[in-house]
Short mmCIF file of C-alpha atoms in Angstrom, two decimals:
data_model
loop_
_atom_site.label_atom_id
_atom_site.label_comp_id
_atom_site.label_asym_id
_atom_site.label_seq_id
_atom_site.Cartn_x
_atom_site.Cartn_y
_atom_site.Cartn_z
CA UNK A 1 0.00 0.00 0.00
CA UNK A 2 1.45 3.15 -0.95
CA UNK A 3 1.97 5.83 1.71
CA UNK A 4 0.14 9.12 1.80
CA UNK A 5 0.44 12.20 3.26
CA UNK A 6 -1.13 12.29 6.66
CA UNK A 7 -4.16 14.07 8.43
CA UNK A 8 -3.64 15.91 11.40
CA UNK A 9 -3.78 13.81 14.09
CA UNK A 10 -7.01 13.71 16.60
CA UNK A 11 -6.96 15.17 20.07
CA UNK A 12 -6.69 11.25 21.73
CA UNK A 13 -3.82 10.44 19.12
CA UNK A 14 -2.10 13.74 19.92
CA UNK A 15 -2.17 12.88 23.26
CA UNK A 16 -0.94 9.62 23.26
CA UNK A 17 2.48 11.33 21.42
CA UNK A 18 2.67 13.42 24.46
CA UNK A 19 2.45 10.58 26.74
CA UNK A 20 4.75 8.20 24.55
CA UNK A 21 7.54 10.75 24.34
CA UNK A 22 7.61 11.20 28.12
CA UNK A 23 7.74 7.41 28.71
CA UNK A 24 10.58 6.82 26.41
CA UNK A 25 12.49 9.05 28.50
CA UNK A 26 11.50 7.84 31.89
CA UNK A 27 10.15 10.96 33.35
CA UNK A 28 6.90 12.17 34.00
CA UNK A 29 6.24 15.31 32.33
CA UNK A 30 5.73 18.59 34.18
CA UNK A 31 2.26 19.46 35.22
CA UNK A 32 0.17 21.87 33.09
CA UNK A 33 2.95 21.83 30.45
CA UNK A 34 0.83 20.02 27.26
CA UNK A 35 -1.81 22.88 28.18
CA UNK A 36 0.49 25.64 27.94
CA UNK A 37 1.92 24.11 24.76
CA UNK A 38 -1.45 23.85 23.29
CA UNK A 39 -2.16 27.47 24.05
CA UNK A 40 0.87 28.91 23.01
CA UNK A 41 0.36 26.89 19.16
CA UNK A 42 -3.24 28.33 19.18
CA UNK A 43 -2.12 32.06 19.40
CA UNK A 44 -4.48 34.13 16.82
CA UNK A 45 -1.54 35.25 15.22
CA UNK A 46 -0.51 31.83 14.20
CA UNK A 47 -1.88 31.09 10.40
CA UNK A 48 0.16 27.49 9.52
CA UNK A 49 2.68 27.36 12.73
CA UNK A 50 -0.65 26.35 14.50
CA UNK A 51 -1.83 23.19 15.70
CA UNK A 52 -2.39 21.39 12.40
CA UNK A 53 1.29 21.76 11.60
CA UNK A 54 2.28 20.11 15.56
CA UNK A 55 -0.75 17.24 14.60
CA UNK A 56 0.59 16.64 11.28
CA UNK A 57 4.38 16.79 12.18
CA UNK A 58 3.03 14.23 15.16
CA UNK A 59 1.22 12.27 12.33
CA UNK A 60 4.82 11.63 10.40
CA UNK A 61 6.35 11.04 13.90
CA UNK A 62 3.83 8.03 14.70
CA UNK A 63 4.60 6.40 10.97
CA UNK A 64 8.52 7.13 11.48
CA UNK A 65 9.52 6.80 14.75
CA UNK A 66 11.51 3.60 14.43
CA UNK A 67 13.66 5.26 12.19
CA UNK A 68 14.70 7.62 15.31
CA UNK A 69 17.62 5.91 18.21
CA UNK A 70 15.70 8.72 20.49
CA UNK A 71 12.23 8.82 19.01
CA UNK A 72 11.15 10.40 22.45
CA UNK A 73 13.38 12.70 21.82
CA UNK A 74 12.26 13.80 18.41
CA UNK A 75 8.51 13.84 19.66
CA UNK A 76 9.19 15.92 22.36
CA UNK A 77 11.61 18.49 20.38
CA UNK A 78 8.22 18.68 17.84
CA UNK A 79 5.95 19.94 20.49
CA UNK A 80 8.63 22.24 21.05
CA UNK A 81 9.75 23.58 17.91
CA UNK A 82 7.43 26.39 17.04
CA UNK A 83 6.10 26.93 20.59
CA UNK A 84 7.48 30.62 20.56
CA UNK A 85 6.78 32.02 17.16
CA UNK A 86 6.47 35.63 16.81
CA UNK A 87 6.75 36.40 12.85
CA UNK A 88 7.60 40.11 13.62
CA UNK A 89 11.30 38.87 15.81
CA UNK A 90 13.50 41.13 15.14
CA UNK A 91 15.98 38.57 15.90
CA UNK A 92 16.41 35.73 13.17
CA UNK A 93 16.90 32.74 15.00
CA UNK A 94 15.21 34.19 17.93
CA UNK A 95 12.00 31.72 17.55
CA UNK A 96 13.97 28.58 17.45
CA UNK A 97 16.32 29.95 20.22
CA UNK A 98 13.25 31.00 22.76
CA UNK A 99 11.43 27.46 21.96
CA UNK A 100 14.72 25.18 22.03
CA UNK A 101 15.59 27.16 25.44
CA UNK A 102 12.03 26.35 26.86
CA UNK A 103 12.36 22.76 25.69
CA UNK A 104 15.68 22.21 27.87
CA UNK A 105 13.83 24.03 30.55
CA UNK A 106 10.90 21.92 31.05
CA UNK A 107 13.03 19.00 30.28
CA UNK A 108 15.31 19.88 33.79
CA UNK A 109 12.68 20.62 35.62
CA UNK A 110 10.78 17.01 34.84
CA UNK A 111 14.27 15.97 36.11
CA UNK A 112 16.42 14.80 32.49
CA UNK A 113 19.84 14.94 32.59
CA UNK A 114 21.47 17.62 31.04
CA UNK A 115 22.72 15.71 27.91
CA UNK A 116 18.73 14.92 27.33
CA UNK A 117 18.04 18.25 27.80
CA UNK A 118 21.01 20.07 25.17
CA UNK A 119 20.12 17.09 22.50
CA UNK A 120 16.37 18.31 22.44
CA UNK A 121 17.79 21.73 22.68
CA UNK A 122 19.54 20.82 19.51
CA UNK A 123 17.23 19.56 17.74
CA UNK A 124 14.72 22.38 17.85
CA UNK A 125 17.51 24.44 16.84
CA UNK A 126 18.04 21.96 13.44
CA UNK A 127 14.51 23.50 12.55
CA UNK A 128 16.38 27.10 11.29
CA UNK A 129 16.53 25.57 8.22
CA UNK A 130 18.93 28.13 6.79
CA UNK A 131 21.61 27.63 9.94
CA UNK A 132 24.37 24.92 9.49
CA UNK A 133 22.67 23.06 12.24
CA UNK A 134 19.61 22.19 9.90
CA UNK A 135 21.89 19.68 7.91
CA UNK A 136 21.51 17.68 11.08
CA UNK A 137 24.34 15.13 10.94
CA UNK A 138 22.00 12.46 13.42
CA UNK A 139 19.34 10.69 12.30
CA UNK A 140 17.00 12.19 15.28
CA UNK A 141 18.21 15.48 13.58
CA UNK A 142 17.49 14.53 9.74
CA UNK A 143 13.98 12.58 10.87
CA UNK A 144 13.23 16.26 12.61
CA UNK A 145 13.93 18.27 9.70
CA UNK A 146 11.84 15.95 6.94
CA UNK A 147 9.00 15.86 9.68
CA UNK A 148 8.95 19.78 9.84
CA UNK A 149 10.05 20.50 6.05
CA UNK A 150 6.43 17.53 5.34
CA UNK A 151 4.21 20.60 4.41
CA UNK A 152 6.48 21.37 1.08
CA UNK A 153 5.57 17.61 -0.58
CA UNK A 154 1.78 17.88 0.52
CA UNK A 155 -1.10 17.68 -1.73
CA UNK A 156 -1.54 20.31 -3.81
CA UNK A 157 -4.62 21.60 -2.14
CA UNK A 158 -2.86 21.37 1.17
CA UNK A 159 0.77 23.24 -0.03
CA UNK A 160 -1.49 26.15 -1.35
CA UNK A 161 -3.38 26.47 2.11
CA UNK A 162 -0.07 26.77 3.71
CA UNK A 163 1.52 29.06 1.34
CA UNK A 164 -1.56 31.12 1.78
CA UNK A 165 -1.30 31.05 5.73
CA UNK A 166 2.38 31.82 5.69
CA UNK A 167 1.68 35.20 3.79
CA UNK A 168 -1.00 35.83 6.60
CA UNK A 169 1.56 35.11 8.83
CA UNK A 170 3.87 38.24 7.05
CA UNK A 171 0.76 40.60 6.32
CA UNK A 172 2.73 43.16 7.77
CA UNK A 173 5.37 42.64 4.78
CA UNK A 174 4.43 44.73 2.07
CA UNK A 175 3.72 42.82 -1.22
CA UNK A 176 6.73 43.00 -3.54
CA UNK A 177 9.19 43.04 -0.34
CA UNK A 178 6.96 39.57 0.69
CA UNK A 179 7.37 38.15 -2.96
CA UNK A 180 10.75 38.95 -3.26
CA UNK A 181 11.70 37.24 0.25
CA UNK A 182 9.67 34.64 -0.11
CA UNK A 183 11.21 33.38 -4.14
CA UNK A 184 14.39 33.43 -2.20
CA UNK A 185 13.54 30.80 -0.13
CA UNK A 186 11.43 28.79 -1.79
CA UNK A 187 14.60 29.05 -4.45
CA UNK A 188 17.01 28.04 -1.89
CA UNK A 189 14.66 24.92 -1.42
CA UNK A 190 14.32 24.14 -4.89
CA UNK A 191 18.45 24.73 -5.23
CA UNK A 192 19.50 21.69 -2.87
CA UNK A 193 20.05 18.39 -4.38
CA UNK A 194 17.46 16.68 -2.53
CA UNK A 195 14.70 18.25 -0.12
CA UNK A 196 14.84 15.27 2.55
CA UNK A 197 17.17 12.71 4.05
CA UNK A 198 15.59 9.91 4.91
CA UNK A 199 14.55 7.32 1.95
CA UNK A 200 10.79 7.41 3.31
CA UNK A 201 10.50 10.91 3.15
CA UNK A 202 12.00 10.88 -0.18
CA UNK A 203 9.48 8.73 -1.54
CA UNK A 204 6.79 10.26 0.31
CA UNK A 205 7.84 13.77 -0.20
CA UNK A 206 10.35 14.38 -2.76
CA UNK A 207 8.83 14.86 -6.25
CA UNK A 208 5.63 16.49 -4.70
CA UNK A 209 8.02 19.34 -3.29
CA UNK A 210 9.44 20.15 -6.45
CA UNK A 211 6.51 20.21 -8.21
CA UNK A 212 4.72 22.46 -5.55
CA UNK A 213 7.92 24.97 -5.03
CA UNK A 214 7.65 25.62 -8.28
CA UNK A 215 4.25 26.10 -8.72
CA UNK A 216 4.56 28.90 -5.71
CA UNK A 217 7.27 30.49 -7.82
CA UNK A 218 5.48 30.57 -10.82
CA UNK A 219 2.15 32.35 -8.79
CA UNK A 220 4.61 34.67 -6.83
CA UNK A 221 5.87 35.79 -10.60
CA UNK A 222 2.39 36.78 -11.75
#
C-alpha cells in the first residue's frame, strides 16, 4: 500500500504522542505543560505554525519513529519547535532559540539529565533551516527536519493552504518586499540536491516538493 500524506492527528492520538515521548524518556512530564503548549500553538496570530502543523508533524512522527535511536526525543523536540513564534522577531533565529531554550527548561525541571536536555535543545535548533545546524548530521536530527520540512511535498490543495497562511503570517510585509523574500527561499529549497534525508521521506515527499515549489514560484511571478 502506498503511503500518503497524513491528516492531522485527533486530540486522543495527539495525546498519546505526548504521553509516549515522556515514557521513552523515563520521566513524568511537568504538570500543566501540554496545556500551555497547546495554548501557546493556538495564538491568533498563528496562520500554519498552529496546531495542524504540531498534529501533522506528530502524524509523520507516529509512521517514522523507528527510524529515530531517540524517538522520544524527536517527539518531544516537535511539540517544542514552534512553541514561541512571533513572525515580527527582530531577531532571526530568535523563535527557534526561545522554543529550544524552553524545551531544555521543562526537560530539567521534569528531572532529564542535562545531555537529554542540550540534545532536544539541539534539535529544535536543526529546525532554522537556513543555519548549518539544519543539515543535522543524526538521524534524530534529519527525521526532525523531513518531519517539519512535510508541508512542502503535501497535496496540492494542502501546499497552497499553507503558502496562503504563511503570507497571513507576514501581512505586515508589504507585497513586492513579501514576494521577493519569499522566491528566495522557496529558491534556496528548490536549489539543494534533494529536499529530505531519509529514503521514506523521499518517496513520500520528494517529487511532490518540487513540483509544488515551483508552482509557488510561478504564482509569486504573476
Amino acid at each position: 500500500m502506498t503511503e500518503t500524506y497524513p491528516a492531522p492527528l485527533d486530540d486522543a492520538a495527539l495525546a498519546a504522542t505526548w504521553a509516549a515521548a515522556w515514557s521513552a524518556l523515563g520521566r513524568p512530564p511537568p504538570a500543566g505543560l501540554q496545556a500551555e503548549l497547546m495554548t501557546a500553538w493556538s495564538e491568533p496570530r498563528r496562520h500554519y505554525h498552529d496546531q495542524r502543523h504540531l498534529r501533522e508533524c506528530l502524524a509523520l512522527w507516529t509512521r517514522w519513529r523507528e527510524h529515530s535511536p531517540r524517538a522520544g526525543e524527536v517527539a518531544i523536540a516537535l511539540w517544542f519547535h514552534d512553541a514561541i513564534y512571533d513572525p515580527q522577531a527582530s531577531v532571526p533565529g530568535s523563535n527557534e532559540q526561545n522554543s529550544a531554550a524552553w524545551a531544555a527548561r521543562s526537560l530539567v525541571r521534569a528531572g532529564a539529565d542535562s545531555d537529554t536536555a542540550q540534545r532536544v535543545h539541539d534539535l529544535v535548533m536543526a529546525t532554522q533551516h537556513d543555519a548549518p545546524a539544519a543539515l543535522g548530521s543524526s538521524p534524530d536530527a534529519q527525521l526532525l527536519v523531513d518531519i517539519d520540512l512535510s508541508i512542502l511535498g503535501s497535496p496540492p490543495d494542502r501546499f497552497e493552504r499553507y503558502d496562503q497562511d504563511v503570507r497571513k503570517e507576514y501581512a505586515w510585509v508589504p507585497g513586492f518586499r513579501y514576494q521577493e523574500a519569499r522566491a528566495q527561499v522557496l529558491r534556496r529549497f528548490l536549489a539543494r540536491p534533494r529536499l529530505y534525508r531519509g529514503e521514506h521521506a523521499i518517496s513520500l515527499l520528494e517529487a511532490q516538493a518540487r513540483i509544488n515549489l515551483a508552482a509557488a514560484l510561478s504564482r509569486l511571478a504573476e
